[in-house]
CSV table of C-alpha atoms in Angstrom, one decimal:
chain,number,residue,atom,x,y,z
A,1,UNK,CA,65.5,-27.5,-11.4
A,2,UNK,CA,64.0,-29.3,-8.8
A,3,UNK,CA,61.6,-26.9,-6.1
A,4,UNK,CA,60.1,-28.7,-2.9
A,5,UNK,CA,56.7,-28.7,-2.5
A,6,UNK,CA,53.6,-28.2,-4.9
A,7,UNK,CA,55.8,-28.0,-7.8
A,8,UNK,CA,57.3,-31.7,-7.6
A,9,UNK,CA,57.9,-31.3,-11.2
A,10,UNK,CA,59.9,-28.4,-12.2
A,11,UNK,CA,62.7,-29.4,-13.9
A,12,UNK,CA,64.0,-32.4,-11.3
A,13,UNK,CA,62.9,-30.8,-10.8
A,14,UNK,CA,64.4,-26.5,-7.1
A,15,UNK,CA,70.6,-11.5,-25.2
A,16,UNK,CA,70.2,-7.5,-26.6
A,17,UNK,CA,73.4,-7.7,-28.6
A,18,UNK,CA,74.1,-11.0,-29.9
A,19,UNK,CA,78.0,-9.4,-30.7
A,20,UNK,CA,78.8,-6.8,-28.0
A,21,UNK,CA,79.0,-6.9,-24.3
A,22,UNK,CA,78.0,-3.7,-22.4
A,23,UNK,CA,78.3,-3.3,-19.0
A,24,UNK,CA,76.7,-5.3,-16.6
A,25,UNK,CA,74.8,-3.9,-13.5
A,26,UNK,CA,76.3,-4.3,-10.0
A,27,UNK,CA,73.5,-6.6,-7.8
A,28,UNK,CA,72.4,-4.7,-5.1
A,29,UNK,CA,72.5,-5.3,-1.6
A,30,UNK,CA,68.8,-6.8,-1.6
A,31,UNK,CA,68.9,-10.0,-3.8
A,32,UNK,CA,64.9,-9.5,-5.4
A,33,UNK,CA,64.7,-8.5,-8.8
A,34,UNK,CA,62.9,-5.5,-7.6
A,35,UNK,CA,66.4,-4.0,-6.4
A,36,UNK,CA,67.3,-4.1,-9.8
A,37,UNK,CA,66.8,-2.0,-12.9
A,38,UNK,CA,65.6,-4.3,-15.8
A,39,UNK,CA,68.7,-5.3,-17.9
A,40,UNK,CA,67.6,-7.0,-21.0
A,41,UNK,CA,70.5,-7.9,-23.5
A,42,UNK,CA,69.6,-11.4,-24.6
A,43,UNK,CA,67.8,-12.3,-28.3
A,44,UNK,CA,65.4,-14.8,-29.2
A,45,UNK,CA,68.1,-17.5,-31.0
A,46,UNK,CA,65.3,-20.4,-31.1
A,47,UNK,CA,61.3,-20.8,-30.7
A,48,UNK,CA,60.9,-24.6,-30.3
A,49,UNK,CA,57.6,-25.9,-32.4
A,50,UNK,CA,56.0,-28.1,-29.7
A,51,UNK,CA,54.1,-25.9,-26.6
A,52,UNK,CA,53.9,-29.0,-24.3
A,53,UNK,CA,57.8,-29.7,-24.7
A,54,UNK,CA,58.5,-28.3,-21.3
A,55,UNK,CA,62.2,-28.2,-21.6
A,56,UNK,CA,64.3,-28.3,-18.8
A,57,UNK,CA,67.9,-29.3,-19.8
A,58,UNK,CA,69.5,-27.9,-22.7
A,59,UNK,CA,73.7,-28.6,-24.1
A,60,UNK,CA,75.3,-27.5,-26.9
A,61,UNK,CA,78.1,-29.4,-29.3
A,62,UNK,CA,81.5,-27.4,-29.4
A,63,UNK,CA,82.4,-29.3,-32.6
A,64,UNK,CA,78.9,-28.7,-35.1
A,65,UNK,CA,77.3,-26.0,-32.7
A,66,UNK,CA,73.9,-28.1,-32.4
A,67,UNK,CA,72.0,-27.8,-29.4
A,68,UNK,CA,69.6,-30.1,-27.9
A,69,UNK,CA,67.5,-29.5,-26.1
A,70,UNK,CA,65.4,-32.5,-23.2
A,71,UNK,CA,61.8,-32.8,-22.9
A,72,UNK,CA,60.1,-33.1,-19.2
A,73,UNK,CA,56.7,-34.1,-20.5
A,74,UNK,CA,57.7,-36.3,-23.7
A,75,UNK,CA,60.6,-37.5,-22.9
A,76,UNK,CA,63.0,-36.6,-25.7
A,77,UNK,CA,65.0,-34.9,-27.0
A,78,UNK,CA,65.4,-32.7,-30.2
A,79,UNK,CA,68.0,-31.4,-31.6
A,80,UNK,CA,68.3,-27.1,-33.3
A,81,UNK,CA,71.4,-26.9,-36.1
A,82,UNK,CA,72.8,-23.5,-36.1
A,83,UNK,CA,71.0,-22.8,-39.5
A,84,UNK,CA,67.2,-23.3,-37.0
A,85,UNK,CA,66.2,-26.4,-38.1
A,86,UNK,CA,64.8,-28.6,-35.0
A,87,UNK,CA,64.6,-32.0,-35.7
A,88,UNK,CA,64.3,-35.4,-33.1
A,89,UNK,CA,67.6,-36.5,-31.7
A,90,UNK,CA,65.9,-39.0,-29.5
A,91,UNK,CA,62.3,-40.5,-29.2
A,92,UNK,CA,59.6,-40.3,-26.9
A,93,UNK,CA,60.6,-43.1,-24.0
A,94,UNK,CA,63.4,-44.9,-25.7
A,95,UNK,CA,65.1,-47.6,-23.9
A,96,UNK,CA,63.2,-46.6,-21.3
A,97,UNK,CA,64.0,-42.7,-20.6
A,98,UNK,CA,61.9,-41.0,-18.4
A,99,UNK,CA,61.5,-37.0,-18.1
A,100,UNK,CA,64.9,-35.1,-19.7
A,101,UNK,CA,66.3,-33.2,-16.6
A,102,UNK,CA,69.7,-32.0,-16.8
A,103,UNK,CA,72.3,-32.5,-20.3
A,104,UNK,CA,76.0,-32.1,-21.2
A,105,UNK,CA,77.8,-33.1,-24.1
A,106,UNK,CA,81.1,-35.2,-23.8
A,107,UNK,CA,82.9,-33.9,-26.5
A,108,UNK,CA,85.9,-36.5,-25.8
A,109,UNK,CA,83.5,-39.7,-26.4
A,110,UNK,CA,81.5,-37.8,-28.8
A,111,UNK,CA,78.2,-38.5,-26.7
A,112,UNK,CA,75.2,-36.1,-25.1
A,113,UNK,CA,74.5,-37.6,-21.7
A,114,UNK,CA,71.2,-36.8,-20.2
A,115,UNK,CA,69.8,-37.2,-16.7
A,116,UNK,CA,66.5,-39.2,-16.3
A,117,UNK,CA,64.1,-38.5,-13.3
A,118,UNK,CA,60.9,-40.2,-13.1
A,119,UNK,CA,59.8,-37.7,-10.0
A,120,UNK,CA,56.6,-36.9,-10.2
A,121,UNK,CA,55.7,-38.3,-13.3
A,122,UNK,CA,51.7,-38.4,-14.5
A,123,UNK,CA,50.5,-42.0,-13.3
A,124,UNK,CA,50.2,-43.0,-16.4
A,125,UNK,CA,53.7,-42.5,-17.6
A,126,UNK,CA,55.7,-45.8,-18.0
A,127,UNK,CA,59.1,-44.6,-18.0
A,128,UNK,CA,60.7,-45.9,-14.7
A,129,UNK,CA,64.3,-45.4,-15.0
A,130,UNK,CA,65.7,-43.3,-12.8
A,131,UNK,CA,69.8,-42.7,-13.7
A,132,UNK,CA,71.6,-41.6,-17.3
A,133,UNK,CA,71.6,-42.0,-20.9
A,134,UNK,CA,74.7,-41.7,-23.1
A,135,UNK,CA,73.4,-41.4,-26.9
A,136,UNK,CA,75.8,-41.3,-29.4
A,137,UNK,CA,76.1,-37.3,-31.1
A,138,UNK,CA,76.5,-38.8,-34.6
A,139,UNK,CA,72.8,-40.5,-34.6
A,140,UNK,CA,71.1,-40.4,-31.3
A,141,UNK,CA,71.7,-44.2,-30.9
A,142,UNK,CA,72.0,-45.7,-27.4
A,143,UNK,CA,75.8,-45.8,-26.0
A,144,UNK,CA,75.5,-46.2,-22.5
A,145,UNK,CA,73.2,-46.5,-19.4
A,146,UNK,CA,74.1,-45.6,-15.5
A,147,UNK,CA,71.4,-46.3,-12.9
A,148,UNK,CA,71.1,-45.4,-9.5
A,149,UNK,CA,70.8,-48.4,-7.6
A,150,UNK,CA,67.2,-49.5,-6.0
A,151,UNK,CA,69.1,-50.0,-2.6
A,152,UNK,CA,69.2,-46.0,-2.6
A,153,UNK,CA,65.9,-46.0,-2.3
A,154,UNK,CA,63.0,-44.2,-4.0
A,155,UNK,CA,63.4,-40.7,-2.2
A,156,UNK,CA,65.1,-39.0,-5.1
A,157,UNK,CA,65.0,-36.5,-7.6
A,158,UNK,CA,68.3,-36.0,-10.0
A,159,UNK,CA,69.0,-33.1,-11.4
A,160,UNK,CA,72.3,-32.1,-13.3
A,161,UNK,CA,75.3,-33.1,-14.0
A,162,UNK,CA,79.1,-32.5,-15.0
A,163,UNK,CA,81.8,-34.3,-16.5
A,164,UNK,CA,85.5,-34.2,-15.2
A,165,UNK,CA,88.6,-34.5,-17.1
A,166,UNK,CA,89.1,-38.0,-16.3
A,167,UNK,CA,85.5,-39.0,-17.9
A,168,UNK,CA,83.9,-39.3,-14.3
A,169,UNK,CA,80.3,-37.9,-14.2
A,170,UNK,CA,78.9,-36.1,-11.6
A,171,UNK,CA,75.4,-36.0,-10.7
A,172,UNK,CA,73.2,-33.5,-8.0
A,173,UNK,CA,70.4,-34.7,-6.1
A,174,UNK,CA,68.2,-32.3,-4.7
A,175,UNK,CA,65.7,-34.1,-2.7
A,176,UNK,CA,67.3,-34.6,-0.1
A,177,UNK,CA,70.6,-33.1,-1.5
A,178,UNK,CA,73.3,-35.7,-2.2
A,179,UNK,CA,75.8,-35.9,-4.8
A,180,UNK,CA,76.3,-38.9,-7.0
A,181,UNK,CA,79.2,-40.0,-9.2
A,182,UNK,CA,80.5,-43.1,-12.3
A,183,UNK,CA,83.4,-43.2,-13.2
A,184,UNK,CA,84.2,-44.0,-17.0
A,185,UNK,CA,83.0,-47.3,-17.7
A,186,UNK,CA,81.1,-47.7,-14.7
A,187,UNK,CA,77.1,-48.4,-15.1
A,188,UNK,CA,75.9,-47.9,-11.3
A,189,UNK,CA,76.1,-44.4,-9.5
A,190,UNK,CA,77.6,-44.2,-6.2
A,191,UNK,CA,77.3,-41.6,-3.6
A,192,UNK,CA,79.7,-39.3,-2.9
A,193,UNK,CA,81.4,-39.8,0.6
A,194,UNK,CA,80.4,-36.7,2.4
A,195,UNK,CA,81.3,-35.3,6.0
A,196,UNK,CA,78.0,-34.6,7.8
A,197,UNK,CA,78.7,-31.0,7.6
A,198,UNK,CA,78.5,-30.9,4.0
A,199,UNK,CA,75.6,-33.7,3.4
A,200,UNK,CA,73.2,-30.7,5.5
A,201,UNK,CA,74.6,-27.9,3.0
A,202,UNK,CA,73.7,-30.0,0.3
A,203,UNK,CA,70.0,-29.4,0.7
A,204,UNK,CA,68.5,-28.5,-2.6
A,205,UNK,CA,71.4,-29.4,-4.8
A,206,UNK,CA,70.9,-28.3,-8.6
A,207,UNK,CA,73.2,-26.7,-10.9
A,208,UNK,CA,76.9,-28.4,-10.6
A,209,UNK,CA,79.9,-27.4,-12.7
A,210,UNK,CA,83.3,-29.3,-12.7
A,211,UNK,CA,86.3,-27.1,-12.3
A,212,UNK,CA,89.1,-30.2,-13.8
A,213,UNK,CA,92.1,-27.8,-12.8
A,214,UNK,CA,91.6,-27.5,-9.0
A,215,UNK,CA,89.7,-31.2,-8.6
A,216,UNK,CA,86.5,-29.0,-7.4
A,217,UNK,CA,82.6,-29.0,-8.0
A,218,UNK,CA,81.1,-25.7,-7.7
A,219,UNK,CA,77.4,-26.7,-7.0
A,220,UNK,CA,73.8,-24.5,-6.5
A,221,UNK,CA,72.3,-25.3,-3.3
A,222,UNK,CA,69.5,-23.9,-1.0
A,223,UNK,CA,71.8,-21.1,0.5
A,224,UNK,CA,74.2,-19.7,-2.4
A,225,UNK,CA,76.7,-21.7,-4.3
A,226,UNK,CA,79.2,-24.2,-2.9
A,227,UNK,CA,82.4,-25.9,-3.4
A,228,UNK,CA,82.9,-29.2,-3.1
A,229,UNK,CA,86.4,-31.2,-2.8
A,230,UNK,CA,84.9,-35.2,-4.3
A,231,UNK,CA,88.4,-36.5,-2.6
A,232,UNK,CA,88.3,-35.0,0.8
A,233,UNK,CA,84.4,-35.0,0.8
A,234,UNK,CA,84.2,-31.4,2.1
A,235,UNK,CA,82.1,-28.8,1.5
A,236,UNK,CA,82.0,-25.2,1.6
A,237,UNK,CA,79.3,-22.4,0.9
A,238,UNK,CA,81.1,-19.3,-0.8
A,239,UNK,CA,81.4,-16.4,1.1
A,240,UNK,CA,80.0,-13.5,-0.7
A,241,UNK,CA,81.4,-9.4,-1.1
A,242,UNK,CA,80.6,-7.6,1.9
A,243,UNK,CA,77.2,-6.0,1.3
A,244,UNK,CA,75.7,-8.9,-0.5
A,245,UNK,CA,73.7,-11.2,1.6
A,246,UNK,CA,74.7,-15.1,1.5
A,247,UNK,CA,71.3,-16.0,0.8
A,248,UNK,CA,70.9,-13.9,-2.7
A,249,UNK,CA,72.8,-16.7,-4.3
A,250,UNK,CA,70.3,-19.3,-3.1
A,251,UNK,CA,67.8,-20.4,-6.2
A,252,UNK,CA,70.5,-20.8,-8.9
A,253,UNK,CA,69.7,-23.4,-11.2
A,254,UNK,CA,71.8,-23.7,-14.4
A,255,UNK,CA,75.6,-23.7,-13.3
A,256,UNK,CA,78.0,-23.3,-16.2
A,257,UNK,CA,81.9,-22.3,-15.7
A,258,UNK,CA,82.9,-19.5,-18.2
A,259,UNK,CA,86.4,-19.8,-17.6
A,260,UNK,CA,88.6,-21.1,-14.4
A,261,UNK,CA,87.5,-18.2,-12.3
A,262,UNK,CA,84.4,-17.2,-13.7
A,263,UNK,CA,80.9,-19.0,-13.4
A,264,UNK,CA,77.6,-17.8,-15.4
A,265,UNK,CA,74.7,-19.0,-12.9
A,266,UNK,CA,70.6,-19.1,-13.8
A,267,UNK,CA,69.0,-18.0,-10.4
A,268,UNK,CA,64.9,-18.7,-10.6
A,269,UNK,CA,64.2,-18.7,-7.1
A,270,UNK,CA,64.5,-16.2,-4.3
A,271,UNK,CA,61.8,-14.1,-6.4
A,272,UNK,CA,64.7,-13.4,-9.0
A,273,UNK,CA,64.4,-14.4,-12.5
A,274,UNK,CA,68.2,-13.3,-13.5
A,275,UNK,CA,71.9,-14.2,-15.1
A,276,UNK,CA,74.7,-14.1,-13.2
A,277,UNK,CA,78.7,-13.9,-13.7
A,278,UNK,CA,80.3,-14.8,-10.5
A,279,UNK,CA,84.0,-14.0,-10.4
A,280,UNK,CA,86.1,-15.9,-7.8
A,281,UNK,CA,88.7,-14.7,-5.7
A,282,UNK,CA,92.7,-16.4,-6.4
A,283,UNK,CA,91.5,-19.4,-4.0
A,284,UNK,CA,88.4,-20.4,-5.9
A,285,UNK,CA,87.1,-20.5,-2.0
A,286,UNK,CA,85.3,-16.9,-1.8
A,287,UNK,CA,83.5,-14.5,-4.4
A,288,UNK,CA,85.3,-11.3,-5.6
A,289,UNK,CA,82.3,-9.7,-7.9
A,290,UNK,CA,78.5,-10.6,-8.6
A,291,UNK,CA,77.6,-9.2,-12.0
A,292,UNK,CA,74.0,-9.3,-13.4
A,293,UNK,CA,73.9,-9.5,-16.7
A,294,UNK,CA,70.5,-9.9,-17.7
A,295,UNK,CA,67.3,-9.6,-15.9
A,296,UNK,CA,63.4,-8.7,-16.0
A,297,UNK,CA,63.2,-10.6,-19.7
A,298,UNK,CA,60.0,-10.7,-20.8
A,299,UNK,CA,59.6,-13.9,-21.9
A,300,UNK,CA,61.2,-15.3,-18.8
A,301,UNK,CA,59.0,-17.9,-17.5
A,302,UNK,CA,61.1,-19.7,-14.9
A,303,UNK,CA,64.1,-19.5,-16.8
A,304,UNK,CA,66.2,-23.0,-15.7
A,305,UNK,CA,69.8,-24.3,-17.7
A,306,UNK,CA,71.7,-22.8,-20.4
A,307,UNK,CA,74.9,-23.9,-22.7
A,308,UNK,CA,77.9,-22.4,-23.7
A,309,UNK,CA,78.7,-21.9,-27.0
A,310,UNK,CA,81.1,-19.5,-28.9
A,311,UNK,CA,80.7,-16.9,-26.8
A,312,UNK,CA,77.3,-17.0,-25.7
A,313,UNK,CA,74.7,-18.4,-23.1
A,314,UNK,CA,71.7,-20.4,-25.0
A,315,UNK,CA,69.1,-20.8,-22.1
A,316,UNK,CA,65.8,-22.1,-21.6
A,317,UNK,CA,63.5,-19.0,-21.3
A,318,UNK,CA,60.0,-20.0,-20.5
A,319,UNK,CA,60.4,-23.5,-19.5
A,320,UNK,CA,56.9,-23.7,-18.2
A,321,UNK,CA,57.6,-26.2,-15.4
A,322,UNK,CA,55.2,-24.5,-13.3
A,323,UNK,CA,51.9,-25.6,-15.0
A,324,UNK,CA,52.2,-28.9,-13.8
A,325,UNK,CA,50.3,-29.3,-10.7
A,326,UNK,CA,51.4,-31.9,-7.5
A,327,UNK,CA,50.8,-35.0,-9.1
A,328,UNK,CA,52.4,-34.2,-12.3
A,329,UNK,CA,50.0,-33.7,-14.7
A,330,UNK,CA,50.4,-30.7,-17.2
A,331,UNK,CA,48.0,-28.2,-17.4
A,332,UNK,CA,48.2,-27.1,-21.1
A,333,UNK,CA,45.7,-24.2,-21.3
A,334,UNK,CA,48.2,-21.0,-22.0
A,335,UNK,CA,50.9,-23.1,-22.8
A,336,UNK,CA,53.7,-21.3,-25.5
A,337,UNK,CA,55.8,-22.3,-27.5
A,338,UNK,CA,59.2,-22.7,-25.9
A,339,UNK,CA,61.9,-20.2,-26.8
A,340,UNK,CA,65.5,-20.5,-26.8
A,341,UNK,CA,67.4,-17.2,-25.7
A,342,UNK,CA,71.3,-16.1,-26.9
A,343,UNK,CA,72.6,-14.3,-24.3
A,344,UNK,CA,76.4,-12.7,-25.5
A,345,UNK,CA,79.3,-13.0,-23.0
A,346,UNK,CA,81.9,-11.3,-24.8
């Protein structure tokens, strides 16, 4: 999550039964979490050991159900075995990686690709790279490096990312709201050919999900959640159901799809701390039904990027992003451990 502002560093930076579903509550036609009746079905699946982790990105490993989980402030990232053990996947800084923003696991290369964003880093932080990691799942070792290139400029701050069918990675940008891409192989980013249009809808760009069956990114931004065509280089914002304002979509950060018209979506901003199921219409273009399926969780604390795993949403609850202050540095007095929420879908 990457917010504008005083907060340069959160997260790159703006489950009640773990078995049954119940029903989810309709979202109102006023998008704050006050409109809403608390709805707390999610379980505490993970408390993380170290209160200064300040996770942001978190991806899960379809094959041995590990997690791992990236570290803003350490730069690292550990790794929770279904049976609770954390252990380190990667070290602090190595080969250079900066703050862990967003994660995904590439089941087809067997590698967890993380996003490094040096934004707002404490001065004293060497890490400098600014682009992705590819360590391999079966020992954390180094498998691959993109950068963005220097000609783009320092005005940056990458966020998340997805991986299509064909191996090409996807990558948001939220300041000022750009899309980047590699192809497989590749070890540069480029950006995304865009029609003016869509570069101005871009503004704030987080959460981004690949939908492989229609050729379409479904990305969080400022005003709600848009699609994106990569080969046309359009744009569109979803239109929303008639009594739900546009602008209660805006503040997603985690972007996950459930299924090929279904995405779950982490909203943090807007006043909201919430999940969401957003059903799309036969086009993929428009939104049929908004469901809420948890909110006003206790141990929310800027909530920001969940996996998907067997049925469930593992997410980040109380990623703590907001105690750094505008240069960076952490304050660590009321720190808590970080805790790892399941959240069923089923």
């Amino acid at each position: 999550m990457f917010r504008p502002g005083p907060l340069v560093l959160q997260a790159a930076l703006l489950l009640a039964s773990a078995c049954g579903r119940s029903e989810p509550a309709k979202i109102a036609d006023v998008p704050g979490i006050s409109a809403e009746p608390k709805l707390v079905r999610s379980t505490i699946a993970f408390t993380l050991q170290e209160k200064d982790l300040i996770p942001e990105g978190i991806a899960a490993d379809p094959k041995t159900g590990r997690l791992f989980v990236g570290s803003v402030e350490k730069r690292k990232i550990v790794a929770l075995s279904a049976d609770g053990k954390e252990t380190s996947f990667v070290p602090s800084g190595a080969a250079g990686l900066g703050p862990v923003i967003g994660l995904r696991v590439d089941p087809a290369r067997g590698w967890l690709w993380a996003v490094s964003e040096p934004t707002g880093r404490p001065k004293s932080d060497p890490g400098t790279f600014r682009g992705l990691y590819a360590f391999t799942l079966s020992d954390g070792s180094l498998a691959a490096r993109i950068q963005l290139p220097r000609s783009f400029g320092t005005v940056h701050a990458l966020n998340d990312l997805c991986i299509d069918a064909d191996g090409t990675i996807y990558v948001t940008d939220s300041n000022p709201g750009s899309l980047f891409y590699a192809k497989s192989g590749e070890k540069k980013l480029s950006a995304l050919s865009l029609d003016p249009e869509a570069k101005k809808a871009l503004r704030f760009a987080n959460g981004i999900a690949c939908a492989a069956q229609r050729n379409r990114l479904y990305v969080a931004v400022a005003t709600g959640l848009a699609v994106v065509d990569p080969k046309a280089g359009t744009l569109r914002v979803l239109a929303t159901p008639a009594g739900f304002p546009s602008g209660g979509l805006g503040g997603c950060d985690g972007l996950y799809l459930e299924a090929p018209d279904r995405l779950v979506a982490i909203q943090n901003g807007h006043g909201a701390e919430r999940v969401l199921r957003v059903t799309l219409n036969a086009t993929g273009l428009a939104i049929a039904q908004i469901e809420t399926l948890e909110v006003g969780q206790p141990l929310y604390e800027i909530p920001t990027t969940g996996a998907l795993l067997n049925g469930a949403l593992y997410l980040i609850a109380n990623s703590q992003v907001g105690n750094y202050d505008d240069v960076g540095n952490l304050d660590r007095r009321g720190l808590k451990r970080p805790v790892i929420l399941r959240l069923g879908l089923q």
